[in-house]
mmCIF file of C-alpha atoms and ligand atoms in Angstrom:
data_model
loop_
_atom_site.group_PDB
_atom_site.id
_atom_site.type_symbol
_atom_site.label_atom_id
_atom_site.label_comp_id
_atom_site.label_asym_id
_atom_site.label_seq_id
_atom_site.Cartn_x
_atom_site.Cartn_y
_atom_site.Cartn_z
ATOM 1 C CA UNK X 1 17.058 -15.213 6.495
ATOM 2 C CA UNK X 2 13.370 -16.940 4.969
ATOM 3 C CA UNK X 3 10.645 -14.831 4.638
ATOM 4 C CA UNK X 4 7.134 -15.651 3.115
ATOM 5 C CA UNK X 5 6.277 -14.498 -0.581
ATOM 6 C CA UNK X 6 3.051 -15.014 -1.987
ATOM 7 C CA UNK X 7 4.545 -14.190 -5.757
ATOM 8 C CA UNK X 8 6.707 -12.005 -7.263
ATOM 9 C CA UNK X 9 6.574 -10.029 -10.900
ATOM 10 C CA UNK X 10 10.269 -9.116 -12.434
ATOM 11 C CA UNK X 11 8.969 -6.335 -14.949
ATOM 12 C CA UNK X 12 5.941 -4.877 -12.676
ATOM 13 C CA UNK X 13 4.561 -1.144 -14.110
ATOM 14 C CA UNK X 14 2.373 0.047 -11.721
ATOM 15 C CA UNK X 15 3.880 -0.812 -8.112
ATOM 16 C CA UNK X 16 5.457 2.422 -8.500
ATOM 17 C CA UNK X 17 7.657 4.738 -11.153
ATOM 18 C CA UNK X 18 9.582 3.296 -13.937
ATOM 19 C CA UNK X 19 9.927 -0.842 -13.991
ATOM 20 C CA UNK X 20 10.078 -2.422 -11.082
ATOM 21 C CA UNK X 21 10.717 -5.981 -9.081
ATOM 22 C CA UNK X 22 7.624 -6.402 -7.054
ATOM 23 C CA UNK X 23 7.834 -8.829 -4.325
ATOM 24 C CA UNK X 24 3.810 -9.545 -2.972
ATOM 25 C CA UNK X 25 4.999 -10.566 0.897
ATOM 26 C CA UNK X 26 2.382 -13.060 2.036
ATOM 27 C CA UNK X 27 0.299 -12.471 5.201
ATOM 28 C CA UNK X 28 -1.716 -9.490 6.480
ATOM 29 C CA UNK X 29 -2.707 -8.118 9.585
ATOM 30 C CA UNK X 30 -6.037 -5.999 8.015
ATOM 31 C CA UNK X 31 -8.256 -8.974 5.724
ATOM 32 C CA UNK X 32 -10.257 -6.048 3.947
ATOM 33 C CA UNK X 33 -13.744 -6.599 3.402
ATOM 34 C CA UNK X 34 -12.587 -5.124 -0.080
ATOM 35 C CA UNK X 35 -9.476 -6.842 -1.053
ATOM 36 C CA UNK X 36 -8.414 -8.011 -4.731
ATOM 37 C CA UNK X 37 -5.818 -9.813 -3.266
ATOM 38 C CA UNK X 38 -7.035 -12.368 -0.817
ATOM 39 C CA UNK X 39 -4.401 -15.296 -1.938
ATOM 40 C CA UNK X 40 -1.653 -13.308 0.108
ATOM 41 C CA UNK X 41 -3.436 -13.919 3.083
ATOM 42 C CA UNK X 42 -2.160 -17.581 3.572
ATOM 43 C CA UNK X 43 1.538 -18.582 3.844
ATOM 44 C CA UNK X 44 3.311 -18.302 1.106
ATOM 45 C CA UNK X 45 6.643 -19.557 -0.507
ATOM 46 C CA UNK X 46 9.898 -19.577 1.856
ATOM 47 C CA UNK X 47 12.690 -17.458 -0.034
ATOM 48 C CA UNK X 48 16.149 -16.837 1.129
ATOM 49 C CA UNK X 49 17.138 -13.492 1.336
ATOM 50 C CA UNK X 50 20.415 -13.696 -0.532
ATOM 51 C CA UNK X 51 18.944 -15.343 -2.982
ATOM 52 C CA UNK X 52 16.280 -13.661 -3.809
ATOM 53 C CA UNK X 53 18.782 -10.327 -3.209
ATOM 54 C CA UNK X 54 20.965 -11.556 -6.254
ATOM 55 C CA UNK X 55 17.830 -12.554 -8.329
ATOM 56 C CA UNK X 56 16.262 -8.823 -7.664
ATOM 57 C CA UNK X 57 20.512 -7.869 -8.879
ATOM 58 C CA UNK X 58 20.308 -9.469 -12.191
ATOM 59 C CA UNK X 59 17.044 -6.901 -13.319
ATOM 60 C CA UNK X 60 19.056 -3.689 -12.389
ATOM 61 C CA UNK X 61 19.454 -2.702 -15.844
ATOM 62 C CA UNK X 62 15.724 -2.546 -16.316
ATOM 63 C CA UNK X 63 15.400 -0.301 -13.515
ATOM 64 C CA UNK X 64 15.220 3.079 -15.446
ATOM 65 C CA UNK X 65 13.010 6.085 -15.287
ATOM 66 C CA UNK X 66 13.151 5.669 -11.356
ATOM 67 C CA UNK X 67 12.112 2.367 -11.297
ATOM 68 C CA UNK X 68 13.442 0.090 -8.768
ATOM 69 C CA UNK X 69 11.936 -2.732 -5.966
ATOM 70 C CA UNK X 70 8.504 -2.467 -4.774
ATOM 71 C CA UNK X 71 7.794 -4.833 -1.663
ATOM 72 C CA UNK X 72 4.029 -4.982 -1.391
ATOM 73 C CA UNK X 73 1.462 -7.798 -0.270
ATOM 74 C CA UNK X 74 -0.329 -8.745 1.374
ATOM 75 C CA UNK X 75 1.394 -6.163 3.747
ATOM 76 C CA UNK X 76 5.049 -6.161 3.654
ATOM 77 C CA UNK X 77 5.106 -4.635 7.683
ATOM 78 C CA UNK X 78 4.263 -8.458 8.743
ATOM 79 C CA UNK X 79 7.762 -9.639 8.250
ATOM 80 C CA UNK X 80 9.806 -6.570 8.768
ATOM 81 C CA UNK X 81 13.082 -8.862 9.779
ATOM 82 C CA UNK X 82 13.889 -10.345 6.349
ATOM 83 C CA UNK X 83 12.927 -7.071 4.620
ATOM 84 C CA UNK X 84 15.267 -4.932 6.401
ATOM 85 C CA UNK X 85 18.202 -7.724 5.388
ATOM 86 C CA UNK X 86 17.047 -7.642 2.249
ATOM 87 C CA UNK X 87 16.450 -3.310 1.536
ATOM 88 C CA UNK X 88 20.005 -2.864 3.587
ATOM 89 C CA UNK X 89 21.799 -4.672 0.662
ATOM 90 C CA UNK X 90 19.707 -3.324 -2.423
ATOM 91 C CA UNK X 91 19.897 0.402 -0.662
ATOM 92 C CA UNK X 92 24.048 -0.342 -0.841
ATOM 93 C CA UNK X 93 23.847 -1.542 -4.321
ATOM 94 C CA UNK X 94 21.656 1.801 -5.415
ATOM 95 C CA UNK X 95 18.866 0.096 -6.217
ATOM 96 C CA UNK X 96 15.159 2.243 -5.525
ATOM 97 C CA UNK X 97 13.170 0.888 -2.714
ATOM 98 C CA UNK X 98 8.843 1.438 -2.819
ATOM 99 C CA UNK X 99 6.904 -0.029 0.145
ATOM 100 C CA UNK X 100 3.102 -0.382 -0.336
ATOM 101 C CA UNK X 101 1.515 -0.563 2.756
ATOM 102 C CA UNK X 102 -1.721 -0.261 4.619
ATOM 103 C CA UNK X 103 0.467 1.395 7.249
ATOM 104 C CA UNK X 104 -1.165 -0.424 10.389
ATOM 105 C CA UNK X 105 1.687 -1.704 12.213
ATOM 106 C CA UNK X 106 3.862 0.424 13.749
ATOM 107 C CA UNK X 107 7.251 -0.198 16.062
ATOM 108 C CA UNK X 108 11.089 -0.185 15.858
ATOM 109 C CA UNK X 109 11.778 -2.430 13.342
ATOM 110 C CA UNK X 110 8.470 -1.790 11.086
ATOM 111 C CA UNK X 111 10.629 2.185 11.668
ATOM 112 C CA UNK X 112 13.601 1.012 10.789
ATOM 113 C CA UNK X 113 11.843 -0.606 7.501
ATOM 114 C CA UNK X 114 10.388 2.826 6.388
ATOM 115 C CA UNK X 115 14.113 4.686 7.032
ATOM 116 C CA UNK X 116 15.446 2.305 4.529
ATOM 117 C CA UNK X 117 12.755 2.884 1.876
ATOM 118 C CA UNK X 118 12.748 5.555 -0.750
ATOM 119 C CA UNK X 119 9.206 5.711 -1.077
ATOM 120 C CA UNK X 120 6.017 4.863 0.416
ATOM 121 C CA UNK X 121 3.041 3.413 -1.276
ATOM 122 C CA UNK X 122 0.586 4.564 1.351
ATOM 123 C CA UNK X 123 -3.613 3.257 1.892
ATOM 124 C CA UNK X 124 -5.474 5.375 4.001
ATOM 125 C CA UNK X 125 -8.799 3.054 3.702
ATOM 126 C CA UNK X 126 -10.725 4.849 6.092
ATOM 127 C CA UNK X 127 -10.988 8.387 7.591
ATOM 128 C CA UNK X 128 -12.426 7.193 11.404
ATOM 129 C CA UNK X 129 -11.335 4.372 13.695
ATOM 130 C CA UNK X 130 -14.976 3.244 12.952
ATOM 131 C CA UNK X 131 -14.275 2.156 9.336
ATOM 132 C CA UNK X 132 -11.491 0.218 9.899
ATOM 133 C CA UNK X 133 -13.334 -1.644 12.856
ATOM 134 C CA UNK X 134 -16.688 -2.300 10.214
ATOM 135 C CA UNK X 135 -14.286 -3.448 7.136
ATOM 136 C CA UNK X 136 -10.852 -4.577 8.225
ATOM 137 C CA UNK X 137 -9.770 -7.063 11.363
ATOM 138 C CA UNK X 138 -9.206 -4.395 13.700
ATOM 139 C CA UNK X 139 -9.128 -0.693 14.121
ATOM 140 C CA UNK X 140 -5.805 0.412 13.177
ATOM 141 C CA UNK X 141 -6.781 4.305 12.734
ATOM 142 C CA UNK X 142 -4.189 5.585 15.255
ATOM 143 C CA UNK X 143 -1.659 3.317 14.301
ATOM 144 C CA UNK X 144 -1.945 4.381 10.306
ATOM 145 C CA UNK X 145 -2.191 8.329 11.686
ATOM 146 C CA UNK X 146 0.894 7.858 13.889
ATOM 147 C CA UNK X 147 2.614 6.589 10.623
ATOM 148 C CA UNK X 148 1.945 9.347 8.265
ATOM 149 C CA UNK X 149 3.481 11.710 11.482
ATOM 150 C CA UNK X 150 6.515 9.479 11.082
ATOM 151 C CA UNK X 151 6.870 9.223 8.002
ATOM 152 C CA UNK X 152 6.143 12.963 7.708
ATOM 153 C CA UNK X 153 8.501 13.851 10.868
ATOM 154 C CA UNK X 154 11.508 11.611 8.462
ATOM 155 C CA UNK X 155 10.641 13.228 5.372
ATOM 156 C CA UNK X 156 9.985 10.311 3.225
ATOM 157 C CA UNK X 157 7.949 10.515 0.260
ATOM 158 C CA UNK X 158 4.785 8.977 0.377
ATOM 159 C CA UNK X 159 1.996 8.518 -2.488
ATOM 160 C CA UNK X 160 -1.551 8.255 -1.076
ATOM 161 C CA UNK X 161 -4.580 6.505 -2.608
ATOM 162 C CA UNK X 162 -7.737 5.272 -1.041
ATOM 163 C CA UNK X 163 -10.212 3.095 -2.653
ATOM 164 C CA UNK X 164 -13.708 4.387 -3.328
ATOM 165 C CA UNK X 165 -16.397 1.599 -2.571
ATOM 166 C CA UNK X 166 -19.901 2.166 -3.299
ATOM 167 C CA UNK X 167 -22.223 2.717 0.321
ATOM 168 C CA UNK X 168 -19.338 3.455 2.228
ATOM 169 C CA UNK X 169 -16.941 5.803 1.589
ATOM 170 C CA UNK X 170 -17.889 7.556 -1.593
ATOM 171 C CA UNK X 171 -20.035 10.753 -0.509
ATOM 172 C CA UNK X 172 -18.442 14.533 -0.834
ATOM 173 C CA UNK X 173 -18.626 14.766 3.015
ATOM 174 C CA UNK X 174 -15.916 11.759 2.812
ATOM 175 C CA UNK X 175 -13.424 13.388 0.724
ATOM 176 C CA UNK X 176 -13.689 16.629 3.053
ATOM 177 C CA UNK X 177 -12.951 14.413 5.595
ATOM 178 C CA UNK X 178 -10.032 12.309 3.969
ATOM 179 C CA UNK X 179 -8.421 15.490 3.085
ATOM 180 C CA UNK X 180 -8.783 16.884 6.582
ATOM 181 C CA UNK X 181 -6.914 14.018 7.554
ATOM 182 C CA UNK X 182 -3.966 14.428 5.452
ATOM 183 C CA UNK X 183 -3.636 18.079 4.586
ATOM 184 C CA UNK X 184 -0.630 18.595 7.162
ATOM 185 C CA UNK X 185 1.473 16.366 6.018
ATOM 186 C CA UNK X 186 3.865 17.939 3.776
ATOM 187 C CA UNK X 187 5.589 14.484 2.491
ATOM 188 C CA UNK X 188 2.452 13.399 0.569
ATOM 189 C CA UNK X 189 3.456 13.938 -3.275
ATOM 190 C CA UNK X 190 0.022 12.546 -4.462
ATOM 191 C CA UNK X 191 -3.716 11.399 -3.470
ATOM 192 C CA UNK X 192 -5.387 9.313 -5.744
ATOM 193 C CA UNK X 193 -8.972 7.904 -5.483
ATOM 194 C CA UNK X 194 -8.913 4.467 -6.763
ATOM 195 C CA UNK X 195 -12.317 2.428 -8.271
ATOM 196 C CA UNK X 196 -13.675 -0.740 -6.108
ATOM 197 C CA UNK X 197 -14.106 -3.191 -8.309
ATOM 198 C CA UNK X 198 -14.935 -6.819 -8.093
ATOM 199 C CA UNK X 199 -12.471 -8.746 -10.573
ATOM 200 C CA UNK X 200 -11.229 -10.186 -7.192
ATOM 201 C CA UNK X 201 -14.335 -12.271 -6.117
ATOM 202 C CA UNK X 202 -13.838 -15.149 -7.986
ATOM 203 C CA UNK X 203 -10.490 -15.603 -5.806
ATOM 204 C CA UNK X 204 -12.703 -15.780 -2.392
ATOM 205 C CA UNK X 205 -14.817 -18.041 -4.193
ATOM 206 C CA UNK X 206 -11.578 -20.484 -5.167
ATOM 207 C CA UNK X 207 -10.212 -19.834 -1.484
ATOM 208 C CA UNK X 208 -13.303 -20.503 0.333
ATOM 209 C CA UNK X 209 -13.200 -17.372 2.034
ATOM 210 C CA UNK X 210 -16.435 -15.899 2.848
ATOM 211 C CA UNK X 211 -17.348 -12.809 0.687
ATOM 212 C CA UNK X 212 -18.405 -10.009 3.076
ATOM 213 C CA UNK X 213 -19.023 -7.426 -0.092
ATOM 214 C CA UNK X 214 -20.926 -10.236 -2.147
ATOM 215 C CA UNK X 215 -23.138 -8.642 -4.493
ATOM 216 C CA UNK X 216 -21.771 -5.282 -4.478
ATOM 217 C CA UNK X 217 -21.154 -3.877 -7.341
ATOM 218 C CA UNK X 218 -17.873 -1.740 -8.575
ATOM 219 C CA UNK X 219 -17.382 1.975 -8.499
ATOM 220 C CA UNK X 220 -19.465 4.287 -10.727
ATOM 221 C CA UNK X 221 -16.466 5.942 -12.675
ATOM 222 C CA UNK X 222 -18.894 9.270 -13.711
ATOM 223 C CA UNK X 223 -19.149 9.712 -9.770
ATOM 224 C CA UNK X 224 -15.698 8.375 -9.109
ATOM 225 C CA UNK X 225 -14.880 11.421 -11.444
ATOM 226 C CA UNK X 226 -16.674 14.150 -9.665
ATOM 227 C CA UNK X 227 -15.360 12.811 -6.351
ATOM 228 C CA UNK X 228 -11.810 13.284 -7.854
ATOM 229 C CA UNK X 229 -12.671 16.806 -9.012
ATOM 230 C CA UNK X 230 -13.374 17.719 -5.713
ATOM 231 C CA UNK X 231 -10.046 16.514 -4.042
ATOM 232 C CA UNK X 232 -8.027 17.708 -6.673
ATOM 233 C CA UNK X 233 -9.968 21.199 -5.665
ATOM 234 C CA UNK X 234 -9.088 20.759 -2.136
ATOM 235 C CA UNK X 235 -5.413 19.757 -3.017
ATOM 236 C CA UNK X 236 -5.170 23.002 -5.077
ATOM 237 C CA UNK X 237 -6.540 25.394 -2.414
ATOM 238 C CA UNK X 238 -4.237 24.315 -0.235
ATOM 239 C CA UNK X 239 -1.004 25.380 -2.226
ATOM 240 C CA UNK X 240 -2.386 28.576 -3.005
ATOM 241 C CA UNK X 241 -3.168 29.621 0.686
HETATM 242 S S1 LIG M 1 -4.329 -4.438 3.671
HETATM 243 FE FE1 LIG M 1 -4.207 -4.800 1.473
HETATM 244 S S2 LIG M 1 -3.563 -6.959 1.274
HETATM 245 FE FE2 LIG M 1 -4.284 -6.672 3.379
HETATM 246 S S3 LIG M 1 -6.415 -7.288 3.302
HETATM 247 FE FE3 LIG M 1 -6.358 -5.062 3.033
HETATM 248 S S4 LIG M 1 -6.347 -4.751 0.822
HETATM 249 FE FE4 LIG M 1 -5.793 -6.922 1.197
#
């Protein structure tokens, strides 16, 4: 089966624990005003899934300390037919599986994608169906909320992050509210706050893709800090109670 990759990176370090073969999956569903990544938007490369299968084979040895695959993106839920070929033969050959996803697509087969994953690599960009409409193409809220119940419901590990962008999501009152969000579900293993930053503009600039954030300028780590602080407190109460 062809699917669409944008690139890939055979000795990857932070897609996930230990070393990994991260496949970036071209197209996406959300075009984030925010994104560092706008080159997956466009079609990328066809690969054949048994090829690129016994290509991802030849790097199990460097798999160690739980490292693995990582299919990210671009968003990986876009082609959910040649993924599920392809995680159905590295799940028989033991071989880790991370998806990193924005989580806004959400039916049988994207279901059937998670089941065969070993962990999820989860954005939760916004914490109202608002956010998603002002920043993203579409408000995906329910469809992202519905997933972490899933994914919850299954028990599969998921790691959280959300990036902090200056203006719009990086008050107190928003952390409350992103932890309100996620504090049922049981399956999250960790919540990181991640830095905007704005390495990625020269890209929309090369691509010709307008620049809805131009001018803004990256996170303020000192606040980033204190806003990290506070959801680690949150995190915390929680287990004690
Ligand atoms: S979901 Fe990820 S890849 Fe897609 S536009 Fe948003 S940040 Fe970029």
């Amino acid at each position: 089966m062809i699917g669409y990759i944008s690139s890939y990176n055979s000795f990857a370090t932070m897609e996930g624990p230990g070393i990994r073969f991260a496949i970036f999956m071209s197209g996406c569903n959300l075009r984030c005003a925010y994104c560092h990544n706008p080159e997956t938007w466009p079609q990328g490369k066809p690969y054949d899934s048994d090829e690129l299968y016994k290509l991802i084979v030849r790097y199990k040895p460097y798999f160690r300390n739980g490292g693995g695959v990582t299919f990210s993106g671009g968003e990986p839920l876009t082609q959910p037919d040649f993924l599920i070929e392809l995680a159905s033969r590295l799940k028989e050959s033991g071989i880790h599986i991370a998806m990193d996803t924005s989580c806004g697509i959400l039916g049988d087969k994207q279901k059937r994608l998670y089941e065969l994953c070993d962990l999820i690599l989860a954005d939760l960009k916004f914490h109202t169906p608002q956010g998603y409409n002002d920043y993203c193409k579409g408000d995906v809220f329910g469809t992202v909320i519905e997933t972490f119940r899933y994914l919850n419901e299954k028990n599969i590990p998921v790691w959280l992050r959300t990036v902090i962008v200056p203006e719009i999501n990086d008050t107190p009152e928003d952390i409350d509210k992103y932890y309100a969000v996620i504090k049922d579900f049981g399956n999250i293993e960790k919540y990181e706050l991640k830095p905007f930053h704005t390495m990625g503009f020269s890209k929309y600039a090369e691509l010709n893709i307008p620049n809805l954030l131009e001018g803004a300028e990256g996170m303020d780590m000192a606040k980033l800090d204190a806003l990290r602080a506070r959801l680690d407190s949150l995190m915390k109460r929680e287990i004690q109670v």
